[in-house]
């Protein structure tokens, strides 16, 4: 039989993972400011291996509207450029034979609204994960009660599961509000 601490730690761990994942996803949402995170998830063929762009080039942000990609090997300019175009991140690379420059266009009102919708979708997915973790914890307490855990301890565990959900939901809402504000700030 699992004890209260184990069940709650497991639920808390799963909830934290959902929040961490959400924050990671939110970093990848471009809010009109240049960030190397815009390139996360884009892979390029580097001498036969698929590597992230940062594995084949130095990625810097010289100003709020520019991402500069300096390949370690000049022969990588073309493959890097192609990977960026194929990734559909909505940025057009300009290659001067030495480096690739990505200029971040200002966000239109429509694009901002799309991004907010996307961010809310990510938050909803995380919210579902939080509720699933709570539900599994509550079920674990009911099962533990059947296996001999005192009823009051089981009910207390269910209450604590709900409190965990509330705590992590608050973190989720804060992350979402912060990102929405960042997107909508012109």
Short mmCIF file of N, CA and C in Angstrom, two decimals:
data_model
loop_
_atom_site.label_atom_id
_atom_site.label_comp_id
_atom_site.label_asym_id
_atom_site.label_seq_id
_atom_site.Cartn_x
_atom_site.Cartn_y
_atom_site.Cartn_z
N UNK A 1 0.85 -1.19 0.00
CA UNK A 1 0.00 0.00 0.00
C UNK A 1 0.89 1.25 0.00
N UNK A 2 0.54 2.22 -0.84
CA UNK A 2 1.32 3.47 -0.88
C UNK A 2 0.88 4.36 0.28
N UNK A 3 1.84 5.13 0.79
CA UNK A 3 1.49 6.04 1.88
C UNK A 3 1.18 7.43 1.33
N UNK A 4 0.61 8.27 2.17
CA UNK A 4 0.17 9.61 1.80
C UNK A 4 1.29 10.40 1.14
N UNK A 5 2.47 10.37 1.78
CA UNK A 5 3.60 11.16 1.30
C UNK A 5 3.98 10.74 -0.13
N UNK A 6 4.04 9.44 -0.37
CA UNK A 6 4.41 8.93 -1.69
C UNK A 6 3.41 9.38 -2.75
N UNK A 7 2.13 9.24 -2.45
CA UNK A 7 1.08 9.61 -3.41
C UNK A 7 1.16 11.10 -3.72
N UNK A 8 1.29 11.93 -2.68
CA UNK A 8 1.33 13.38 -2.87
C UNK A 8 2.61 13.82 -3.60
N UNK A 9 3.75 13.18 -3.27
CA UNK A 9 5.00 13.52 -3.95
C UNK A 9 4.91 13.19 -5.43
N UNK A 10 4.30 12.05 -5.74
CA UNK A 10 4.15 11.65 -7.13
C UNK A 10 3.26 12.67 -7.88
N UNK A 11 2.14 13.05 -7.26
CA UNK A 11 1.23 14.02 -7.88
C UNK A 11 1.93 15.36 -8.06
N UNK A 12 2.64 15.78 -7.04
CA UNK A 12 3.35 17.05 -7.09
C UNK A 12 4.41 17.03 -8.19
N UNK A 13 5.13 15.94 -8.30
CA UNK A 13 6.16 15.80 -9.34
C UNK A 13 5.56 15.88 -10.73
N UNK A 14 4.43 15.20 -10.92
CA UNK A 14 3.77 15.24 -12.23
C UNK A 14 3.27 16.64 -12.55
N UNK A 15 2.74 17.32 -11.53
CA UNK A 15 2.23 18.68 -11.75
C UNK A 15 3.38 19.63 -12.08
N UNK A 16 4.51 19.46 -11.39
CA UNK A 16 5.67 20.32 -11.65
C UNK A 16 6.16 20.09 -13.08
N UNK A 17 6.16 18.82 -13.52
CA UNK A 17 6.59 18.50 -14.89
C UNK A 17 5.68 19.19 -15.90
N UNK A 18 4.37 19.22 -15.62
CA UNK A 18 3.42 19.87 -16.53
C UNK A 18 3.72 21.36 -16.63
N UNK A 19 4.03 21.99 -15.49
CA UNK A 19 4.35 23.42 -15.47
C UNK A 19 5.67 23.67 -16.21
N UNK A 20 6.68 22.83 -15.93
CA UNK A 20 7.98 22.98 -16.60
C UNK A 20 7.82 22.87 -18.11
N UNK A 21 7.01 21.89 -18.53
CA UNK A 21 6.78 21.68 -19.96
C UNK A 21 6.09 22.90 -20.56
N UNK A 22 5.09 23.42 -19.85
CA UNK A 22 4.37 24.60 -20.33
C UNK A 22 5.35 25.77 -20.50
N UNK A 23 6.19 25.99 -19.48
CA UNK A 23 7.13 27.12 -19.55
C UNK A 23 8.09 26.95 -20.72
N UNK A 24 8.51 25.72 -20.97
CA UNK A 24 9.38 25.42 -22.11
C UNK A 24 8.66 25.75 -23.43
N UNK A 25 7.40 25.32 -23.53
CA UNK A 25 6.61 25.60 -24.75
C UNK A 25 6.42 27.10 -24.93
N UNK A 26 6.17 27.81 -23.82
CA UNK A 26 5.94 29.26 -23.91
C UNK A 26 7.19 30.00 -24.39
N UNK A 27 8.37 29.47 -24.02
CA UNK A 27 9.61 30.09 -24.48
C UNK A 27 9.72 30.04 -26.00
N UNK A 28 9.15 28.98 -26.59
CA UNK A 28 9.25 28.81 -28.03
C UNK A 28 8.27 29.69 -28.80
N UNK A 29 7.35 30.33 -28.08
CA UNK A 29 6.39 31.21 -28.76
C UNK A 29 7.02 32.59 -28.90
N UNK A 30 7.21 32.99 -30.16
CA UNK A 30 7.84 34.27 -30.43
C UNK A 30 6.89 35.40 -30.11
N UNK A 31 7.32 36.35 -29.32
CA UNK A 31 6.46 37.47 -28.96
C UNK A 31 6.99 38.77 -29.57
N UNK A 32 7.53 38.67 -30.79
CA UNK A 32 7.97 39.88 -31.47
C UNK A 32 9.37 40.33 -31.10
N UNK A 33 9.98 39.67 -30.12
CA UNK A 33 11.35 40.01 -29.75
C UNK A 33 12.26 38.88 -30.22
N UNK A 34 13.42 39.23 -30.71
CA UNK A 34 14.37 38.21 -31.16
C UNK A 34 14.83 37.38 -29.97
N UNK A 35 14.86 36.07 -30.15
CA UNK A 35 15.34 35.17 -29.12
C UNK A 35 15.87 33.91 -29.78
N UNK A 36 17.02 33.39 -29.30
CA UNK A 36 17.53 32.15 -29.87
C UNK A 36 16.52 31.01 -29.73
N UNK A 37 15.57 31.13 -28.76
CA UNK A 37 14.55 30.09 -28.57
C UNK A 37 13.67 29.91 -29.80
N UNK A 38 13.61 30.93 -30.66
CA UNK A 38 12.81 30.83 -31.88
C UNK A 38 13.30 29.67 -32.75
N UNK A 39 14.57 29.29 -32.58
CA UNK A 39 15.16 28.23 -33.40
C UNK A 39 15.09 26.86 -32.73
N UNK A 40 14.57 26.81 -31.50
CA UNK A 40 14.47 25.53 -30.79
C UNK A 40 13.69 24.55 -31.65
N UNK A 41 14.16 23.33 -31.69
CA UNK A 41 13.42 22.30 -32.41
C UNK A 41 13.78 22.22 -33.89
N UNK A 42 14.55 23.19 -34.42
CA UNK A 42 14.96 23.10 -35.83
C UNK A 42 16.27 22.31 -35.88
N UNK A 43 16.22 21.21 -36.63
CA UNK A 43 17.40 20.36 -36.74
C UNK A 43 18.05 20.56 -38.10
N UNK A 44 19.37 20.38 -38.15
CA UNK A 44 20.11 20.54 -39.39
C UNK A 44 21.08 19.36 -39.51
N UNK A 45 21.33 18.93 -40.75
CA UNK A 45 22.25 17.82 -40.99
C UNK A 45 23.68 18.36 -40.88
N UNK A 46 24.38 17.95 -39.84
CA UNK A 46 25.75 18.43 -39.59
C UNK A 46 26.68 17.23 -39.69
N UNK A 47 27.33 17.08 -40.82
CA UNK A 47 28.22 15.94 -41.08
C UNK A 47 27.56 14.61 -40.76
N UNK A 48 26.33 14.44 -41.27
CA UNK A 48 25.65 13.16 -41.13
C UNK A 48 24.81 12.98 -39.88
N UNK A 49 24.84 13.95 -38.96
CA UNK A 49 24.02 13.85 -37.75
C UNK A 49 23.01 14.98 -37.74
N UNK A 50 21.81 14.67 -37.22
CA UNK A 50 20.81 15.73 -37.04
C UNK A 50 21.12 16.42 -35.72
N UNK A 51 21.42 17.72 -35.80
CA UNK A 51 21.73 18.48 -34.59
C UNK A 51 20.89 19.75 -34.58
N UNK A 52 20.62 20.31 -33.37
CA UNK A 52 19.94 21.61 -33.34
C UNK A 52 20.87 22.66 -33.97
N UNK A 53 20.29 23.76 -34.43
CA UNK A 53 21.09 24.81 -35.07
C UNK A 53 22.24 25.24 -34.17
N UNK A 54 21.98 25.32 -32.86
CA UNK A 54 23.03 25.75 -31.93
C UNK A 54 24.17 24.73 -31.87
N UNK A 55 23.97 23.53 -32.44
CA UNK A 55 25.04 22.52 -32.47
C UNK A 55 25.92 22.66 -33.69
N UNK A 56 25.54 23.55 -34.64
CA UNK A 56 26.32 23.72 -35.86
C UNK A 56 26.76 25.17 -36.06
N UNK A 57 26.29 26.05 -35.19
CA UNK A 57 26.59 27.46 -35.38
C UNK A 57 26.43 28.21 -34.06
N UNK A 58 27.03 29.39 -34.03
CA UNK A 58 26.84 30.27 -32.89
C UNK A 58 25.60 31.12 -33.17
N UNK A 59 24.67 31.16 -32.22
CA UNK A 59 23.43 31.92 -32.40
C UNK A 59 23.44 33.08 -31.40
N UNK A 60 23.40 34.31 -31.94
CA UNK A 60 23.41 35.48 -31.06
C UNK A 60 22.25 36.40 -31.42
N UNK A 61 21.93 37.28 -30.48
CA UNK A 61 20.86 38.25 -30.68
C UNK A 61 21.47 39.64 -30.48
N UNK A 62 21.98 40.24 -31.58
CA UNK A 62 22.64 41.54 -31.45
C UNK A 62 21.69 42.68 -31.06
N UNK A 63 20.40 42.54 -31.45
CA UNK A 63 19.42 43.56 -31.05
C UNK A 63 18.04 42.89 -30.97
N UNK A 64 17.03 43.64 -30.54
CA UNK A 64 15.70 43.08 -30.28
C UNK A 64 15.01 42.53 -31.53
N UNK A 65 15.48 42.90 -32.72
CA UNK A 65 14.81 42.48 -33.95
C UNK A 65 15.64 41.54 -34.81
N UNK A 66 16.82 41.11 -34.33
CA UNK A 66 17.71 40.32 -35.18
C UNK A 66 18.27 39.09 -34.45
N UNK A 67 18.29 37.98 -35.19
CA UNK A 67 18.99 36.78 -34.72
C UNK A 67 20.11 36.55 -35.73
N UNK A 68 21.34 36.38 -35.24
CA UNK A 68 22.50 36.18 -36.09
C UNK A 68 23.00 34.76 -35.91
N UNK A 69 23.17 34.06 -37.03
CA UNK A 69 23.64 32.67 -36.99
C UNK A 69 24.97 32.62 -37.72
N UNK A 70 26.01 32.29 -36.97
CA UNK A 70 27.37 32.24 -37.51
C UNK A 70 27.82 30.77 -37.51
N UNK A 71 27.77 30.10 -38.69
CA UNK A 71 28.15 28.68 -38.72
C UNK A 71 29.64 28.50 -38.40
N UNK A 72 29.95 27.38 -37.76
CA UNK A 72 31.35 27.10 -37.43
C UNK A 72 32.09 26.66 -38.69
N UNK A 73 31.33 26.22 -39.68
CA UNK A 73 31.91 25.78 -40.94
C UNK A 73 31.12 26.46 -42.05
N UNK A 74 31.81 27.21 -42.93
CA UNK A 74 31.13 27.97 -44.00
C UNK A 74 30.23 27.07 -44.86
N UNK A 75 30.60 25.79 -45.02
CA UNK A 75 29.79 24.88 -45.83
C UNK A 75 28.41 24.63 -45.23
N UNK A 76 28.21 25.07 -43.99
CA UNK A 76 26.93 24.85 -43.32
C UNK A 76 25.92 25.96 -43.62
N UNK A 77 26.34 27.06 -44.27
CA UNK A 77 25.42 28.17 -44.54
C UNK A 77 24.15 27.69 -45.26
N UNK A 78 24.34 26.98 -46.37
CA UNK A 78 23.19 26.51 -47.15
C UNK A 78 22.27 25.58 -46.34
N UNK A 79 22.83 24.50 -45.74
CA UNK A 79 21.95 23.59 -44.97
C UNK A 79 21.21 24.31 -43.83
N UNK A 80 21.89 25.27 -43.17
CA UNK A 80 21.24 26.02 -42.09
C UNK A 80 20.09 26.85 -42.65
N UNK A 81 20.36 27.52 -43.76
CA UNK A 81 19.34 28.35 -44.39
C UNK A 81 18.13 27.49 -44.78
N UNK A 82 18.41 26.34 -45.39
CA UNK A 82 17.34 25.44 -45.83
C UNK A 82 16.53 24.94 -44.62
N UNK A 83 17.21 24.59 -43.54
CA UNK A 83 16.52 24.08 -42.34
C UNK A 83 15.58 25.15 -41.78
N UNK A 84 16.02 26.41 -41.79
CA UNK A 84 15.18 27.50 -41.27
C UNK A 84 13.95 27.70 -42.16
N UNK A 85 14.18 27.69 -43.48
CA UNK A 85 13.06 27.87 -44.41
C UNK A 85 12.07 26.71 -44.27
N UNK A 86 12.58 25.48 -44.20
CA UNK A 86 11.72 24.29 -44.10
C UNK A 86 10.97 24.20 -42.78
N UNK A 87 11.46 24.91 -41.76
CA UNK A 87 10.87 24.78 -40.42
C UNK A 87 9.54 25.52 -40.29
N UNK A 88 9.25 26.42 -41.24
CA UNK A 88 8.00 27.19 -41.18
C UNK A 88 7.86 28.04 -39.93
N UNK A 89 8.96 28.62 -39.44
CA UNK A 89 8.83 29.49 -38.26
C UNK A 89 8.46 30.91 -38.69
N UNK A 90 8.32 31.10 -40.01
CA UNK A 90 7.86 32.39 -40.50
C UNK A 90 8.95 33.45 -40.58
N UNK A 91 10.21 33.02 -40.58
CA UNK A 91 11.31 33.98 -40.71
C UNK A 91 12.10 33.67 -41.97
N UNK A 92 12.45 34.70 -42.72
CA UNK A 92 13.21 34.51 -43.95
C UNK A 92 14.68 34.81 -43.68
N UNK A 93 15.53 33.79 -43.85
CA UNK A 93 16.96 34.01 -43.61
C UNK A 93 17.60 34.83 -44.72
N UNK A 94 18.53 35.71 -44.36
CA UNK A 94 19.33 36.38 -45.39
C UNK A 94 20.78 36.02 -45.12
N UNK A 95 21.43 35.52 -46.17
CA UNK A 95 22.75 34.95 -46.06
C UNK A 95 23.74 35.84 -46.82
N UNK A 96 24.77 36.34 -46.13
CA UNK A 96 25.73 37.23 -46.80
C UNK A 96 27.04 36.51 -47.12
N UNK A 97 27.02 35.17 -47.09
CA UNK A 97 28.22 34.40 -47.39
C UNK A 97 29.09 34.14 -46.17
N UNK A 98 28.78 34.80 -45.07
CA UNK A 98 29.54 34.63 -43.83
C UNK A 98 28.62 34.13 -42.72
N UNK A 99 27.42 34.72 -42.67
CA UNK A 99 26.49 34.41 -41.60
C UNK A 99 25.06 34.57 -42.11
N UNK A 100 24.12 34.09 -41.29
CA UNK A 100 22.70 34.19 -41.64
C UNK A 100 22.06 35.16 -40.67
N UNK A 101 21.31 36.10 -41.22
CA UNK A 101 20.61 37.08 -40.39
C UNK A 101 19.11 36.82 -40.51
N UNK A 102 18.44 36.74 -39.36
CA UNK A 102 16.98 36.61 -39.34
C UNK A 102 16.43 37.90 -38.75
N UNK A 103 15.58 38.57 -39.49
CA UNK A 103 14.97 39.80 -38.98
C UNK A 103 13.56 39.48 -38.51
N UNK A 104 13.28 39.82 -37.26
CA UNK A 104 11.98 39.54 -36.67
C UNK A 104 11.02 40.65 -37.07
N UNK A 105 9.98 40.30 -37.82
CA UNK A 105 9.02 41.34 -38.20
C UNK A 105 8.17 41.74 -37.00
N UNK A 106 7.70 43.00 -36.97
CA UNK A 106 6.80 43.37 -35.88
C UNK A 106 5.51 42.54 -36.00
N UNK A 107 4.94 42.17 -34.88
CA UNK A 107 3.73 41.34 -34.91
C UNK A 107 2.51 42.18 -35.27
N UNK A 108 1.69 41.63 -36.15
CA UNK A 108 0.43 42.29 -36.46
C UNK A 108 -0.54 41.97 -35.32
N UNK A 109 -1.59 42.76 -35.22
CA UNK A 109 -2.62 42.51 -34.20
C UNK A 109 -3.17 41.09 -34.36
N UNK A 110 -3.41 40.72 -35.63
CA UNK A 110 -3.96 39.39 -35.92
C UNK A 110 -3.02 38.28 -35.45
N UNK A 111 -1.71 38.45 -35.73
CA UNK A 111 -0.72 37.46 -35.34
C UNK A 111 -0.62 37.38 -33.80
N UNK A 112 -0.73 38.53 -33.14
CA UNK A 112 -0.70 38.54 -31.68
C UNK A 112 -1.85 37.69 -31.12
N UNK A 113 -3.05 37.89 -31.72
CA UNK A 113 -4.22 37.13 -31.26
C UNK A 113 -4.05 35.64 -31.50
N UNK A 114 -3.44 35.28 -32.65
CA UNK A 114 -3.16 33.87 -32.95
C UNK A 114 -2.21 33.29 -31.89
N UNK A 115 -1.18 34.06 -31.56
CA UNK A 115 -0.20 33.60 -30.57
C UNK A 115 -0.85 33.41 -29.20
N UNK A 116 -1.73 34.35 -28.83
CA UNK A 116 -2.42 34.23 -27.53
C UNK A 116 -3.25 32.95 -27.54
N UNK A 117 -3.93 32.68 -28.67
CA UNK A 117 -4.73 31.47 -28.78
C UNK A 117 -3.85 30.22 -28.62
N UNK A 118 -2.69 30.26 -29.29
CA UNK A 118 -1.74 29.14 -29.22
C UNK A 118 -1.27 28.92 -27.78
N UNK A 119 -0.95 30.03 -27.11
CA UNK A 119 -0.46 29.97 -25.73
C UNK A 119 -1.55 29.43 -24.80
N UNK A 120 -2.79 29.86 -25.04
CA UNK A 120 -3.90 29.36 -24.22
C UNK A 120 -4.12 27.87 -24.44
N UNK A 121 -3.89 27.42 -25.68
CA UNK A 121 -4.00 25.99 -25.98
C UNK A 121 -2.96 25.19 -25.21
N UNK A 122 -1.72 25.71 -25.20
CA UNK A 122 -0.64 25.05 -24.44
C UNK A 122 -1.01 25.00 -22.95
N UNK A 123 -1.56 26.11 -22.45
CA UNK A 123 -1.94 26.18 -21.04
C UNK A 123 -3.05 25.18 -20.74
N UNK A 124 -4.00 25.03 -21.65
CA UNK A 124 -5.10 24.09 -21.44
C UNK A 124 -4.58 22.66 -21.37
N UNK A 125 -3.62 22.33 -22.23
CA UNK A 125 -3.00 21.00 -22.21
C UNK A 125 -2.34 20.76 -20.85
N UNK A 126 -1.63 21.77 -20.34
CA UNK A 126 -0.98 21.66 -19.03
C UNK A 126 -2.03 21.51 -17.93
N UNK A 127 -3.13 22.28 -18.05
CA UNK A 127 -4.21 22.22 -17.06
C UNK A 127 -4.79 20.80 -16.98
N UNK A 128 -4.96 20.17 -18.15
CA UNK A 128 -5.48 18.80 -18.19
C UNK A 128 -4.50 17.86 -17.48
N UNK A 129 -3.20 18.05 -17.73
CA UNK A 129 -2.19 17.23 -17.05
C UNK A 129 -2.27 17.38 -15.54
N UNK A 130 -2.47 18.63 -15.08
CA UNK A 130 -2.59 18.89 -13.63
C UNK A 130 -3.80 18.13 -13.07
N UNK A 131 -4.93 18.25 -13.77
CA UNK A 131 -6.15 17.58 -13.27
C UNK A 131 -5.99 16.06 -13.29
N UNK A 132 -5.31 15.55 -14.31
CA UNK A 132 -5.08 14.10 -14.36
C UNK A 132 -4.22 13.64 -13.20
N UNK A 133 -3.21 14.43 -12.84
CA UNK A 133 -2.34 14.08 -11.72
C UNK A 133 -3.16 14.06 -10.43
N UNK A 134 -4.05 15.05 -10.26
CA UNK A 134 -4.89 15.09 -9.06
C UNK A 134 -5.82 13.88 -9.05
N UNK A 135 -6.47 13.60 -10.19
CA UNK A 135 -7.40 12.48 -10.27
C UNK A 135 -6.68 11.17 -9.91
N UNK A 136 -5.49 10.96 -10.45
CA UNK A 136 -4.74 9.73 -10.15
C UNK A 136 -4.39 9.65 -8.67
N UNK A 137 -4.06 10.80 -8.06
CA UNK A 137 -3.73 10.82 -6.63
C UNK A 137 -4.98 10.45 -5.81
N UNK A 138 -6.13 11.02 -6.17
CA UNK A 138 -7.39 10.73 -5.45
C UNK A 138 -7.70 9.24 -5.57
N UNK A 139 -7.53 8.69 -6.79
CA UNK A 139 -7.77 7.25 -6.98
C UNK A 139 -6.80 6.42 -6.15
N UNK A 140 -5.56 6.87 -6.05
CA UNK A 140 -4.56 6.14 -5.26
C UNK A 140 -4.96 6.15 -3.78
N UNK A 141 -5.52 7.28 -3.31
CA UNK A 141 -5.97 7.35 -1.91
C UNK A 141 -7.15 6.41 -1.68
N UNK A 142 -8.07 6.35 -2.62
CA UNK A 142 -9.23 5.45 -2.48
C UNK A 142 -8.78 4.00 -2.45
N UNK A 143 -7.80 3.68 -3.33
CA UNK A 143 -7.27 2.32 -3.38
C UNK A 143 -6.55 2.01 -2.06
N UNK A 144 -5.77 2.97 -1.57
CA UNK A 144 -5.02 2.77 -0.33
C UNK A 144 -5.99 2.55 0.84
N UNK A 145 -7.12 3.28 0.80
CA UNK A 145 -8.12 3.13 1.86
C UNK A 145 -8.68 1.70 1.85
N UNK A 146 -8.95 1.19 0.65
CA UNK A 146 -9.44 -0.19 0.53
C UNK A 146 -8.42 -1.17 1.06
N UNK A 147 -7.13 -0.80 0.93
CA UNK A 147 -6.05 -1.70 1.38
C UNK A 147 -5.66 -1.43 2.83
N UNK A 148 -6.45 -0.62 3.53
CA UNK A 148 -6.21 -0.47 4.96
C UNK A 148 -5.81 0.90 5.46
N UNK A 149 -5.66 1.89 4.58
CA UNK A 149 -5.35 3.24 5.06
C UNK A 149 -6.59 3.77 5.78
N UNK A 150 -6.40 4.40 6.97
CA UNK A 150 -7.55 4.96 7.68
C UNK A 150 -8.30 5.96 6.80
N UNK A 151 -9.65 5.97 6.93
CA UNK A 151 -10.47 6.82 6.07
C UNK A 151 -10.11 8.29 6.19
N UNK A 152 -9.88 8.75 7.44
CA UNK A 152 -9.57 10.17 7.62
C UNK A 152 -8.26 10.54 6.93
N UNK A 153 -7.29 9.63 6.95
CA UNK A 153 -6.00 9.87 6.28
C UNK A 153 -6.20 9.93 4.77
N UNK A 154 -7.05 9.05 4.25
CA UNK A 154 -7.35 9.01 2.83
C UNK A 154 -8.05 10.30 2.39
N UNK A 155 -9.06 10.73 3.18
CA UNK A 155 -9.81 11.96 2.85
C UNK A 155 -8.88 13.17 2.93
N UNK A 156 -8.01 13.17 3.93
CA UNK A 156 -7.05 14.26 4.09
C UNK A 156 -6.12 14.31 2.87
N UNK A 157 -5.72 13.14 2.41
CA UNK A 157 -4.86 13.06 1.21
C UNK A 157 -5.57 13.62 0.00
N UNK A 158 -6.86 13.31 -0.14
CA UNK A 158 -7.63 13.83 -1.28
C UNK A 158 -7.70 15.36 -1.20
N UNK A 159 -7.89 15.88 0.01
CA UNK A 159 -7.94 17.33 0.21
C UNK A 159 -6.60 17.96 -0.17
N UNK A 160 -5.51 17.30 0.26
CA UNK A 160 -4.17 17.82 -0.07
C UNK A 160 -3.91 17.75 -1.57
N UNK A 161 -4.45 16.73 -2.25
CA UNK A 161 -4.32 16.62 -3.71
C UNK A 161 -4.98 17.82 -4.38
N UNK A 162 -6.16 18.20 -3.85
CA UNK A 162 -6.88 19.35 -4.39
C UNK A 162 -6.07 20.63 -4.17
N UNK A 163 -5.44 20.74 -2.97
CA UNK A 163 -4.63 21.92 -2.67
C UNK A 163 -3.43 22.01 -3.62
N UNK A 164 -2.84 20.85 -3.93
CA UNK A 164 -1.72 20.83 -4.89
C UNK A 164 -2.20 21.35 -6.24
N UNK A 165 -3.37 20.86 -6.66
CA UNK A 165 -3.93 21.29 -7.95
C UNK A 165 -4.11 22.81 -7.95
N UNK A 166 -4.63 23.35 -6.86
CA UNK A 166 -4.86 24.80 -6.78
C UNK A 166 -3.54 25.56 -6.84
N UNK A 167 -2.53 25.05 -6.13
CA UNK A 167 -1.22 25.71 -6.10
C UNK A 167 -0.61 25.74 -7.52
N UNK A 168 -0.63 24.58 -8.19
CA UNK A 168 -0.01 24.51 -9.52
C UNK A 168 -0.86 25.24 -10.57
N UNK A 169 -2.18 25.27 -10.39
CA UNK A 169 -3.04 26.02 -11.31
C UNK A 169 -2.72 27.50 -11.24
N UNK A 170 -2.41 27.96 -10.03
CA UNK A 170 -2.05 29.37 -9.84
C UNK A 170 -0.74 29.67 -10.59
N UNK A 171 0.25 28.77 -10.48
CA UNK A 171 1.52 28.93 -11.20
C UNK A 171 1.27 28.97 -12.71
N UNK A 172 0.39 28.08 -13.17
CA UNK A 172 0.04 28.01 -14.58
C UNK A 172 -0.58 29.33 -15.04
N UNK A 173 -1.54 29.83 -14.26
CA UNK A 173 -2.21 31.09 -14.61
C UNK A 173 -1.22 32.25 -14.66
N UNK A 174 -0.28 32.27 -13.72
CA UNK A 174 0.72 33.35 -13.70
C UNK A 174 1.60 33.29 -14.94
N UNK A 175 2.05 32.08 -15.31
CA UNK A 175 2.90 31.92 -16.50
C UNK A 175 2.13 32.35 -17.75
N UNK A 176 0.86 31.97 -17.81
CA UNK A 176 0.02 32.31 -18.96
C UNK A 176 -0.19 33.82 -19.06
N UNK A 177 -0.53 34.46 -17.94
CA UNK A 177 -0.76 35.91 -17.95
C UNK A 177 0.50 36.67 -18.37
N UNK A 178 1.64 36.22 -17.85
CA UNK A 178 2.91 36.87 -18.16
C UNK A 178 3.17 36.79 -19.67
N UNK A 179 2.95 35.60 -20.24
CA UNK A 179 3.21 35.41 -21.67
C UNK A 179 2.22 36.20 -22.52
N UNK A 180 0.94 36.20 -22.12
CA UNK A 180 -0.06 36.96 -22.88
C UNK A 180 0.29 38.44 -22.88
N UNK A 181 0.72 38.94 -21.73
CA UNK A 181 1.09 40.36 -21.61
C UNK A 181 2.27 40.64 -22.54
N UNK A 182 3.26 39.74 -22.53
CA UNK A 182 4.44 39.89 -23.38
C UNK A 182 4.03 39.93 -24.86
N UNK A 183 3.10 39.06 -25.26
CA UNK A 183 2.65 39.00 -26.65
C UNK A 183 1.89 40.27 -27.03
N UNK A 184 1.03 40.74 -26.14
CA UNK A 184 0.16 41.87 -26.48
C UNK A 184 0.84 43.24 -26.32
N UNK A 185 2.02 43.25 -25.68
CA UNK A 185 2.75 44.51 -25.52
C UNK A 185 3.39 44.88 -26.84
N UNK A 186 3.00 45.99 -27.39
CA UNK A 186 3.53 46.41 -28.69
C UNK A 186 4.86 47.14 -28.50
#
